[in-house]
Coordinates of C-alpha atoms and ligand atoms in Angstrom, one line a residue:
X21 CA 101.2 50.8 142.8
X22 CA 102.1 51.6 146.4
X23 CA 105.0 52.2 147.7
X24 CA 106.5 49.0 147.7
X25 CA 107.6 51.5 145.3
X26 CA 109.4 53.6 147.6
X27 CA 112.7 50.4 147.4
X28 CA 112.3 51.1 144.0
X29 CA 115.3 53.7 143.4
X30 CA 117.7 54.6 141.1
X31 CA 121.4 52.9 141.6
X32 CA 122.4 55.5 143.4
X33 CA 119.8 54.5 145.5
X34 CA 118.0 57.8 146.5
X35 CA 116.1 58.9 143.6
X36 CA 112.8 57.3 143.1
X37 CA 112.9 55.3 140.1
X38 CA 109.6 56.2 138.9
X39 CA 109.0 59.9 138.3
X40 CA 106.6 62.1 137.0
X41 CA 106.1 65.7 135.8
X42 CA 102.6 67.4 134.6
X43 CA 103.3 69.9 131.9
X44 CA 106.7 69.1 129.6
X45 CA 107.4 73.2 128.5
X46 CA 110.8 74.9 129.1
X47 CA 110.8 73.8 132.7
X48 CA 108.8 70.6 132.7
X49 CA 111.0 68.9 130.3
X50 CA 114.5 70.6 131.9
X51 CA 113.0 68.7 135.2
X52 CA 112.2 65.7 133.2
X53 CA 115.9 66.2 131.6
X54 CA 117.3 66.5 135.2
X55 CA 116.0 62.7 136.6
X56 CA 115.9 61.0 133.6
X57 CA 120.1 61.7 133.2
X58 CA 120.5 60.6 136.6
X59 CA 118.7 56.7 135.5
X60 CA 115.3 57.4 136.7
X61 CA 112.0 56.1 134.4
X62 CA 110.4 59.8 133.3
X63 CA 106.5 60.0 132.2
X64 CA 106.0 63.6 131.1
X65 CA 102.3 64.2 131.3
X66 CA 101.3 67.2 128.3
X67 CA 97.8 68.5 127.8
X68 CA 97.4 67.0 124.1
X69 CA 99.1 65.2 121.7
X70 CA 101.3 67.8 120.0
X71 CA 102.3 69.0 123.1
X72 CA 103.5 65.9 124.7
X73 CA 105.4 64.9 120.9
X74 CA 107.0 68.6 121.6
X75 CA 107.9 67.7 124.9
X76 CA 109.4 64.8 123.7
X77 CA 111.7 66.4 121.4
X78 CA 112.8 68.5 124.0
X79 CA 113.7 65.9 126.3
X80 CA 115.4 63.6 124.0
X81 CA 117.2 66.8 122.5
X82 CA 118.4 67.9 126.1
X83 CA 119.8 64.5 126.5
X84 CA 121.8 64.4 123.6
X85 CA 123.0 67.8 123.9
X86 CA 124.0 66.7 127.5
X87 CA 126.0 63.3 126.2
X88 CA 127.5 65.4 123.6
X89 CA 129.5 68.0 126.1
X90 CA 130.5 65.3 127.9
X91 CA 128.0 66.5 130.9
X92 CA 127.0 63.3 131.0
X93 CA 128.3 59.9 130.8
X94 CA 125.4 57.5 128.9
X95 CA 123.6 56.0 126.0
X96 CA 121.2 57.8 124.3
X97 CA 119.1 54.9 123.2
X98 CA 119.1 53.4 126.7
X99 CA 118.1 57.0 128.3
X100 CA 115.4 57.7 125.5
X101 CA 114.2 54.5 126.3
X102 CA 113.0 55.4 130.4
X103 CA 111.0 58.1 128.9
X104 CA 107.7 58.5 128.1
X105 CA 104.9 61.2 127.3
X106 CA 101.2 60.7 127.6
X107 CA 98.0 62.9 127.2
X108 CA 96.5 60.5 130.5
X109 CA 97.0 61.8 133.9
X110 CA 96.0 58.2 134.9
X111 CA 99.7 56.9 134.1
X112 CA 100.9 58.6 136.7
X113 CA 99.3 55.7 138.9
X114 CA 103.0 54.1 139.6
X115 CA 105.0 57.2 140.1
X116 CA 106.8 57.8 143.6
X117 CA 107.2 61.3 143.0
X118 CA 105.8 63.7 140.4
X119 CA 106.8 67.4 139.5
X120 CA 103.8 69.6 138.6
X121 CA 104.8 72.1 136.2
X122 CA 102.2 73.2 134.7
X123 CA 101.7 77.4 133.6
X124 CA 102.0 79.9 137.0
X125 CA 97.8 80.1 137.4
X126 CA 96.3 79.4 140.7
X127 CA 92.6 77.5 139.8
X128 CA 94.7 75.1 137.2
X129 CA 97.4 74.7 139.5
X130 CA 95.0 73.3 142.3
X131 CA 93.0 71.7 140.0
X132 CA 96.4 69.6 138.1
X133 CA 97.6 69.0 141.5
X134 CA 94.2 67.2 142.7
X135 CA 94.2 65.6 139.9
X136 CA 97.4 64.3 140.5
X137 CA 96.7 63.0 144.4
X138 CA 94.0 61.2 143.0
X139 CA 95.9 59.0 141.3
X140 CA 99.0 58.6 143.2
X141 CA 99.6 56.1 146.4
X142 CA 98.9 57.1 149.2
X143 CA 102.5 57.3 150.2
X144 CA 103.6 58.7 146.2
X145 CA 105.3 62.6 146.6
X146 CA 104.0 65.4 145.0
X147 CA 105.7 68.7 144.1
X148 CA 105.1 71.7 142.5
X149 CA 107.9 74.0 140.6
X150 CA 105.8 77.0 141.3
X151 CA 107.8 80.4 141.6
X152 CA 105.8 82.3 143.2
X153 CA 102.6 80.4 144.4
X154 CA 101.9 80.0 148.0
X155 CA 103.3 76.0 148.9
X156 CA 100.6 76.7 151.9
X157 CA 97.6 77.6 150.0
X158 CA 98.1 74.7 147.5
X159 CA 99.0 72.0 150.3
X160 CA 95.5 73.3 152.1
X161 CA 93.5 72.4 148.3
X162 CA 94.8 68.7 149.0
X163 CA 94.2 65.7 151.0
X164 CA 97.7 64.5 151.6
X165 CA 99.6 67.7 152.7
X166 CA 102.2 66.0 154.4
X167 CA 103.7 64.3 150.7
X168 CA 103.7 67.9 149.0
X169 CA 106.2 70.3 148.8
X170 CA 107.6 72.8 146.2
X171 CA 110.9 72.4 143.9
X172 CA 111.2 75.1 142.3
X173 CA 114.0 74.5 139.7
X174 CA 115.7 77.3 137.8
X175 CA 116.3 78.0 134.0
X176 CA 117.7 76.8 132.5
X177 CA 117.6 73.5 134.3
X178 CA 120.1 71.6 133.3
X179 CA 122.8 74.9 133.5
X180 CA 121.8 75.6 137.2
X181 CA 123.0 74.1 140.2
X182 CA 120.1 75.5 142.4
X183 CA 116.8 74.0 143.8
X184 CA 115.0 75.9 146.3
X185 CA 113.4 72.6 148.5
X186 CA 110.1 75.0 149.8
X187 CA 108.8 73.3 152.9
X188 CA 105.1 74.1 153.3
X189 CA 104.0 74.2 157.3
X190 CA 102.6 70.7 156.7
X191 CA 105.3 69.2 154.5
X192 CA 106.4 65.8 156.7
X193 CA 110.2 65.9 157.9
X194 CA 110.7 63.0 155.9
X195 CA 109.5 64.3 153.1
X196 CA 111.7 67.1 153.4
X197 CA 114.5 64.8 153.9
X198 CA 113.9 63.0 151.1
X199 CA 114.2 66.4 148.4
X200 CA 117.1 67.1 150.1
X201 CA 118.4 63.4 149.0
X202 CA 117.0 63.9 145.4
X203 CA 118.8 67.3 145.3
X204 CA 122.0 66.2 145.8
X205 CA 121.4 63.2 143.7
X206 CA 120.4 65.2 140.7
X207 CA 124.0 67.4 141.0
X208 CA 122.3 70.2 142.6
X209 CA 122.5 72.0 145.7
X210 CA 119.6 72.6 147.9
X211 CA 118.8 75.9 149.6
X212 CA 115.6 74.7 151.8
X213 CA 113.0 77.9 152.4
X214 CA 110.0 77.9 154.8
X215 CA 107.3 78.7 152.7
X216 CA 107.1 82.7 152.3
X217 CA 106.4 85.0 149.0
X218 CA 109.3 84.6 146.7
X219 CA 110.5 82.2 148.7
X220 CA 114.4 83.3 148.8
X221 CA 115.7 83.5 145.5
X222 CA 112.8 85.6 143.6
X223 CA 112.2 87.7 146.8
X224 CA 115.6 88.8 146.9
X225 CA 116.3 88.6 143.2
X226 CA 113.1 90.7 142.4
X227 CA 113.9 93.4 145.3
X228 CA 116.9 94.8 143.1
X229 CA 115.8 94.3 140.3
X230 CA 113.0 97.1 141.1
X231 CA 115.8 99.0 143.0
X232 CA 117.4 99.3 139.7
X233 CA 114.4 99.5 137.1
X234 CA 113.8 102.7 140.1
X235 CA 117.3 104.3 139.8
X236 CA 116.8 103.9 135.7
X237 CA 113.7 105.8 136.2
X238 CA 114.9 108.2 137.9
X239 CA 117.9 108.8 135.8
X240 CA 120.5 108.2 138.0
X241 CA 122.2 105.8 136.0
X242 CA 121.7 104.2 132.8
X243 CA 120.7 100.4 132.4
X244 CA 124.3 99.3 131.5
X245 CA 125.8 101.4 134.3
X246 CA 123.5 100.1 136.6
X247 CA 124.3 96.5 135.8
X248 CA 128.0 96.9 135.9
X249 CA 128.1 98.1 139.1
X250 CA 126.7 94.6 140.3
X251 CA 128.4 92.6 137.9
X252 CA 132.0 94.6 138.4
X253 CA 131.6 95.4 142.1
X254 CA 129.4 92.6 143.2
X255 CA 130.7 89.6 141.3
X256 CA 127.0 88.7 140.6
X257 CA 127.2 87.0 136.8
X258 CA 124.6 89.0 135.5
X259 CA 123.4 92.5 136.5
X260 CA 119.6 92.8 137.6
X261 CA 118.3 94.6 134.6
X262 CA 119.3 92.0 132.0
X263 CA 118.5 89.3 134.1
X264 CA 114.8 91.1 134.0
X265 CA 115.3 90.9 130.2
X266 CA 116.0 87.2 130.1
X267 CA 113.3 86.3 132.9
X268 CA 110.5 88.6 130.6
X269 CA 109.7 91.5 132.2
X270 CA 106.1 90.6 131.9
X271 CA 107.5 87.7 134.2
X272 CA 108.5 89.8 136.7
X273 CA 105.9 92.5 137.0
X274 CA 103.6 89.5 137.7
X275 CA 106.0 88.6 140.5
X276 CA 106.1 91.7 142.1
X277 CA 102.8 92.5 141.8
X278 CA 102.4 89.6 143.8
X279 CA 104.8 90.2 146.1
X280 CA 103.0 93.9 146.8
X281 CA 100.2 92.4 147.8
X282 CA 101.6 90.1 150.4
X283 CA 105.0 91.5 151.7
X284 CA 103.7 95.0 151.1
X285 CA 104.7 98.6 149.1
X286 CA 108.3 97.9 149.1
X287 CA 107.9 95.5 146.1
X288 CA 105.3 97.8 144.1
X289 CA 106.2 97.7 140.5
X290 CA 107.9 100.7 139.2
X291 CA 105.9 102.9 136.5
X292 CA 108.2 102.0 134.0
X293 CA 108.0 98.6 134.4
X294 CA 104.7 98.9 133.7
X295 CA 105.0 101.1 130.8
X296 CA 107.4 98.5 129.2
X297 CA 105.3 95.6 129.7
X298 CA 102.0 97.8 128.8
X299 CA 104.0 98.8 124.9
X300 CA 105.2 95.1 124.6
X301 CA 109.1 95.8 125.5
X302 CA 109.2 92.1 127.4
X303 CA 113.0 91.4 127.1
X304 CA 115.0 89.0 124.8
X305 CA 111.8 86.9 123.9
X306 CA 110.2 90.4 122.2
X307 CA 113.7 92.1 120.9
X308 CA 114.1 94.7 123.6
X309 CA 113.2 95.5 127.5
X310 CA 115.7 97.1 129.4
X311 CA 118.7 96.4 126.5
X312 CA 118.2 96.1 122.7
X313 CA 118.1 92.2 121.9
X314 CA 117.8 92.8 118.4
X315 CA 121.3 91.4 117.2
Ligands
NAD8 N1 110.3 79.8 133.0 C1 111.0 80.0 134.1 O1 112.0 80.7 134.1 C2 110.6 79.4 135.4 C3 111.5 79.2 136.4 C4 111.1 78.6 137.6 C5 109.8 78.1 137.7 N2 108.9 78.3 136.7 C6 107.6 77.8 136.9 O2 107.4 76.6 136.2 C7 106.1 76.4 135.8 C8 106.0 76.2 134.3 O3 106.6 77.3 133.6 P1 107.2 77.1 132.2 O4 108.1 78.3 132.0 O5 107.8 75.8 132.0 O6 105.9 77.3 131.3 P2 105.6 76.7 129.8 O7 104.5 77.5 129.3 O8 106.9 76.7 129.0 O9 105.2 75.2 130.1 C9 104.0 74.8 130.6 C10 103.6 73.5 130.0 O10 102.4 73.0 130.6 C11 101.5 72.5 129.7 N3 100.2 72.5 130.2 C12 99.3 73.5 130.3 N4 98.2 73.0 130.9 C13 98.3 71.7 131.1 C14 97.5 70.7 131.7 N5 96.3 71.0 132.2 N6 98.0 69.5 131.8 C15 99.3 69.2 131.4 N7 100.1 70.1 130.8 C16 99.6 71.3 130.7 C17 101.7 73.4 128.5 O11 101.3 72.7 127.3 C18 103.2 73.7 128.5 O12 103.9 72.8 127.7 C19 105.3 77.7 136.3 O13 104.8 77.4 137.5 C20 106.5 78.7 136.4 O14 106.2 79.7 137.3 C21 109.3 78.9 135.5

């Protein structure tokens, strides 16, 4: 379909009604979550069957969970009823905008997101929820680097209020003023980043958090000590070193490593980090990182 489709929106009139996202895991299906509770039509794309039934469940479970706090005012039935999950990349042919979330790997990141602009109109959006891929490398893989951009949603999605909107140097000022539309039209707030490593939230997030895996190391204060003096004195809602926990430190050592290589030796990973990671201690998903999860 071509974007004739663009006039197709939502009632509140901004959102495409016809959206997309590759890959239906824990962020996939909070994205899919995110549009499909503001009236969009959803298609979550999976890699197999199993998969897309899972990310199914997870979508349908999010929205009932959402109706049932009272976060959102709808019908179950009628919601369940604009989604759908496939195995076929070619039913994304009518969507106006799809969400590539599939796993943080460069060569199947570039290849799902060719895959993707193959199919779409010419005129269709295409984002990727990358955290920490460059939105300029991947719009350079593609033909249409004007429609692409990154969203990179946080997790849980439907408990955070941020969407970093990351602007690659190609990305089309209409584009971009389109996310900031869909943003606010999801209930979210926008903070719009110029493509850079870590864009603005992981750069910043993951500098302190190695400031404080450092001071830890060093023994200048323990783990709890050192995240009560951000939580206490900073206001910030969690301190860095459990945040790490929940994120996986696995997570983040892959960040920073990242990071080292193109910001430079401020964001080398501590030895410790590496330690942890190297004996398995990845946070709450493994029972212990920084903090005991165990109980
Ligand atoms: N988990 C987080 O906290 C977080 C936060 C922000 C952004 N991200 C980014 O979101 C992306 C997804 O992360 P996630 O945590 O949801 O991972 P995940 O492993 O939970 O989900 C990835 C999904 O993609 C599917 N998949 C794999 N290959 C596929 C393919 N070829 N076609 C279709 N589907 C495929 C998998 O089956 C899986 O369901 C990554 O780029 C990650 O960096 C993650």
């Amino acid at each position: 379909m071509s974007n004739s489709a663009q006039s197709a929106t939502t009632s509140d009139g901004v959102l495409p009604r016809f959206v997309g996202v590759l890959g239906g895991g824990r962020m996939g299906a909070g994205i899919a979550h995110a549009f499909l509770i503001k009236g969009a039509d959803v298609l979550v794309v999976e890699r197999d069957e199993q998969s897309a039934e899972a990310a199914r469940e997870r979508v349908e479970s999010a929205a009932a969970k959402s109706i049932e706090r009272g976060a959102v005012d709808g019908n179950l039935d009628e919601m369940v009823s604009r989604l759908a999950v496939s195995v076929d990349y070619d039913d994304f042919k009518d969507r106006q905008l799809v969400v590539e979330a599939v796993p943080e790997d460069w060569d199947l990141k570039v290849a799902s997101l060719r895959g993707l602009e193959e199919r779409l109109a010419d005129d269709a959006y295409l984002a990727s929820n990358t955290s920490s891929l460059s939105v300029n490398g991947l719009a350079r893989e593609l033909g249409r680097p004007q429609n692409f951009l990154g969203l990179h949603f946080f997790n849980p999605v439907p408990a955070s209020t941020l969407i970093e909107v990351v602007l690659g140097e190609q990305t089309s000022d209409a584009v971009a003023a389109a996310a900031r539309g869909w943003v606010e039209a999801l209930g979210k707030t926008a903070v719009v980043v110029n493509d850079a490593p870590g864009f603005a939230s992981s750069r910043l997030g993951v500098a302190i958090a190695l400031e404080a895996m450092r001071m830890v190391e060093e023994g200048v204060a323990s783990a709890e000590d050192i995240d009560n003096a951000m939580v206490l004195g900073y206001k910030h809602p969690t301190g860095p070193l459990r945040t790490t926990d929940i994120v996986g430190l696995d997570v983040r050592l892959g960040i920073a490593e990242y990071l080292a290589s193109t910001l430079g030796d401020r964001f080398a990973p501590p030895q410790i980090l590496r330690d942890k990671v190297a004996r398995g201690e990845l946070g709450r998903k493994t029972g212990k990182g920084f903090f005991d999860w165990n109980g």
